[in-house]
XYZ file of C-alpha atoms in Angstrom:
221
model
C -48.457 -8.196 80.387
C -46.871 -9.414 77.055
C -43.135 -9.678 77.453
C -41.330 -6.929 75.016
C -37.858 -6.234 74.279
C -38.408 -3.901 71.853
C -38.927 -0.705 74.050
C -36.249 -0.967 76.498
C -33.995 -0.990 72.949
C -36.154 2.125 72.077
C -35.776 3.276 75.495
C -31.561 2.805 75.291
C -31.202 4.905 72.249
C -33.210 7.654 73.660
C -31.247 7.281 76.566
C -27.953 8.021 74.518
C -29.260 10.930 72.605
C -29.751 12.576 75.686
C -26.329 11.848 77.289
C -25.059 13.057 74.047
C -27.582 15.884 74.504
C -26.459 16.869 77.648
C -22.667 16.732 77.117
C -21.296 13.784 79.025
C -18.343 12.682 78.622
C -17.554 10.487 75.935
C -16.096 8.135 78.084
C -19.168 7.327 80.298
C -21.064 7.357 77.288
C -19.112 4.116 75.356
C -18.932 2.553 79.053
C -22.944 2.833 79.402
C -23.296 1.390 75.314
C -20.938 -1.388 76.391
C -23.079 -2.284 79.735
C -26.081 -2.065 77.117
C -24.601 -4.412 74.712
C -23.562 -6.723 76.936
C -27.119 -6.619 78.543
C -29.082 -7.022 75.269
C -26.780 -10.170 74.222
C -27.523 -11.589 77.204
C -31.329 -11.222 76.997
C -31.315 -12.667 73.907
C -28.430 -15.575 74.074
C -30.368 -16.790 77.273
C -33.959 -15.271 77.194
C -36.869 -16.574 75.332
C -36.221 -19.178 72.615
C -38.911 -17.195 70.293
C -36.919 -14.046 70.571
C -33.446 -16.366 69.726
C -35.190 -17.744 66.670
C -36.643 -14.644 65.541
C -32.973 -12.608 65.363
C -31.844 -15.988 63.059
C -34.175 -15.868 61.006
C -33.138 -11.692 60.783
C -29.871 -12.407 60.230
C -30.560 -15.320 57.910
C -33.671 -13.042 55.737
C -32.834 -9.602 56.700
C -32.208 -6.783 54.148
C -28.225 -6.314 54.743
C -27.588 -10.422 54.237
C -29.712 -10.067 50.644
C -27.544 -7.205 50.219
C -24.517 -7.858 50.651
C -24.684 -11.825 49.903
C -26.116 -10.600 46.840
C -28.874 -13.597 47.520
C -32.790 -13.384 46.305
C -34.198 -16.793 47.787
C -36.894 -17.209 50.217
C -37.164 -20.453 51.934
C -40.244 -21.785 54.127
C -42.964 -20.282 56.393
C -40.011 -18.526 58.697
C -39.584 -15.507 56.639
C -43.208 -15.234 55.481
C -43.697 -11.853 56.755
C -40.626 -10.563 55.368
C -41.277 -11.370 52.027
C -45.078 -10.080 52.215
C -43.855 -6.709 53.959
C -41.277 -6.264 51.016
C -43.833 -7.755 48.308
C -46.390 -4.796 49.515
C -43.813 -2.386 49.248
C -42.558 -3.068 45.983
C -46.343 -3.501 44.365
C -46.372 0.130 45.615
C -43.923 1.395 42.933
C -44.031 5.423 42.024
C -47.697 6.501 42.997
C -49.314 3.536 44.462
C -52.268 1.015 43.436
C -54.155 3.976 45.157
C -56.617 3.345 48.616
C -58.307 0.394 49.477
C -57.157 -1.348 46.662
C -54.287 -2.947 48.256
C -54.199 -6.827 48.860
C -51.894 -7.376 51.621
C -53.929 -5.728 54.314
C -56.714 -8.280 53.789
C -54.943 -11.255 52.010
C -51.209 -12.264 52.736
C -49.674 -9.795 54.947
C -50.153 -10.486 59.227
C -50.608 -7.506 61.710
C -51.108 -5.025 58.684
C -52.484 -2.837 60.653
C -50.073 -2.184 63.520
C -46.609 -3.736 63.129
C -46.618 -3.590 59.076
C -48.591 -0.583 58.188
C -45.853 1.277 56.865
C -45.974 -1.603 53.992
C -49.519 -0.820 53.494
C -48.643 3.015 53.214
C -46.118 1.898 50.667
C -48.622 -0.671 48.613
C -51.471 1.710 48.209
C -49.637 5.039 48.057
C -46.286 4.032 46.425
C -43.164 5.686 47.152
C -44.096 8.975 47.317
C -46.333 8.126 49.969
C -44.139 6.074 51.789
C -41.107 9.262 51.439
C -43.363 11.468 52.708
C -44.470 9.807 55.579
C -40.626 9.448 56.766
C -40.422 13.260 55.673
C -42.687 13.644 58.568
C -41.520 12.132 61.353
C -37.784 13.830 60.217
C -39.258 17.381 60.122
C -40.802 15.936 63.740
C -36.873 15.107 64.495
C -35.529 18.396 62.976
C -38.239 20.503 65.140
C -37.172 18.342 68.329
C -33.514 19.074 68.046
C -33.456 22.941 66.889
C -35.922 23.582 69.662
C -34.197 21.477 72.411
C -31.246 22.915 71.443
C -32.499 26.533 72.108
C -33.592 26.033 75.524
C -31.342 27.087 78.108
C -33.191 25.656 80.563
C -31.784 21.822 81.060
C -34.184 20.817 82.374
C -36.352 21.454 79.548
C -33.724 21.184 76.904
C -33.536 16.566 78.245
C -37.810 16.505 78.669
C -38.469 17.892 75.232
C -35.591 15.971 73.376
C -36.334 12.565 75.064
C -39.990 13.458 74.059
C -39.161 13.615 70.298
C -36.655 10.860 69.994
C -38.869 8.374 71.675
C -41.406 8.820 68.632
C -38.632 9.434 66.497
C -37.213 6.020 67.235
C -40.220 4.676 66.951
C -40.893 5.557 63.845
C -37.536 4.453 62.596
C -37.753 1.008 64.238
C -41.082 0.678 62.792
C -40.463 1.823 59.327
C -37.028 -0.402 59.485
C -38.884 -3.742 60.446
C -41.170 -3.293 57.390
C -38.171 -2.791 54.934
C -36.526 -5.961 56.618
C -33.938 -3.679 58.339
C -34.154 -4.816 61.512
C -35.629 -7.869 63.567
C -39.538 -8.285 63.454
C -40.835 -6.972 66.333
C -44.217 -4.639 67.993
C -43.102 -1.190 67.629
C -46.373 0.597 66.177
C -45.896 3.893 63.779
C -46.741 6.764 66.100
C -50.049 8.289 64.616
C -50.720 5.920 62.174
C -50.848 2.494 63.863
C -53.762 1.138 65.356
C -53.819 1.116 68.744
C -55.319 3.190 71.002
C -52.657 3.691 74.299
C -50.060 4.372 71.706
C -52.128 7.012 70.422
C -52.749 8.213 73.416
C -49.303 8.293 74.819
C -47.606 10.212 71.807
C -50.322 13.156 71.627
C -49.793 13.884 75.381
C -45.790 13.661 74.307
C -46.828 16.283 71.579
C -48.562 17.946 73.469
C -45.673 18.242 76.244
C -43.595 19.678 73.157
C -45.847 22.101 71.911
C -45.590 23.240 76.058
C -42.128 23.331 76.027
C -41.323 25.179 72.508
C -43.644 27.906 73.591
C -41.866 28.284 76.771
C -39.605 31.702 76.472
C -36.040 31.023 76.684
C -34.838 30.508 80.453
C -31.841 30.960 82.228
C -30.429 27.860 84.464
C -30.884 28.579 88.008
């Protein structure tokens, strides 16, 4: 099995929602962030030396250092899929160069259809695309939490919110690494991605929700 740091970050900030969720006090909350923190510096400080280089080259090429260092230049091979994710993205503009017309799915731009897809959303359909796939997934978060926040039940109030937020996070990691907002890594776009166990994962989770938002309203016993 490929060695992946990615979900147990995914699997933290779900992790949080639901302590939030469930009311807990504040306290045990920053305690449990700290632990993470100091968990997560220490996986990458002494883990793998790919995963090392790859948050330099993030912090060196990422979106806030252009930002805020107010720097355009690209240097080498080490950002190359940076600058193609962006490059897609902007080609994009307003409407798109419409379907299957796109050249960074078959030319420049690695693992276009998986990690970088979102890119490929944004090149052929433009920014309206793009906007409305992340309106998606935020009506998906808005559903989760007025719906999870009905339930009575705790039980069922932790199951359906973890549900949502884990392909809510997702999402956001997903769409985030293709607008060089956070570190390249293999988070695939629920439902759009390809890749079949993904796929196969979030229906059952969506299915599990539909369950769950059916349910009546219950009284903790």
């Amino acid at each position: 099995m490929e060695r992946h740091f990615s979900p147990i970050v995914i699997s933290g900030m779900t992790l949080l929602s639901l302590l939030f969720l469930a009311k807990i006090r504040f306290s045990t909350i920053f305690a449990i962030i700290g632990i993470l923190l100091i968990f997560g510096f220490a996986i990458i400080t002494f883990g793998p030396k790919y995963r090392n280089l790859r948050m330099q080259i993030y912090a060196k090429y990422s979106l806030f250092h252009k930002v805020f260092h107010k720097s355009g230049n690209y240097h080498g091979n080490a950002d190359y899929q940076i600058r193609q994710s962006l490059i897609s993205l902007a080609s994009g503009k307003l409407i798109g160069v419409s379907p299957k017309r796109g050249t960074g799915k078959h030319y420049f731009l690695p693992e276009a259809k998986t990690d970088y897809i979102f890119s490929i959303i944004g090149e052929e359909f433009g920014f309206l695309g793009a906007f409305g796939v992340m309106s998606l997934y935020l009506f998906l978060f808005y559903r989760v939490f007025r719906d999870s926040t009905k339930k009575e039940n705790l039980y069922l109030k932790l199951i359906g919110f973890g549900l949502g937020m884990n392909i809510f996070f997702n999402a956001m990691v997903n769409i985030g690494v293709a607008m060089s907002a956070f570190p390249s890594t293999g988070v695939t776009l629920p439902f759009i991605s390809y890749g079949g166990t993904s796929l196969i994962v979030n229906s059952f989770s969506v299915g599990l929700l539909l369950n769950i938002s059916a349910k009546k309203r219950q009284i903790i016993t």
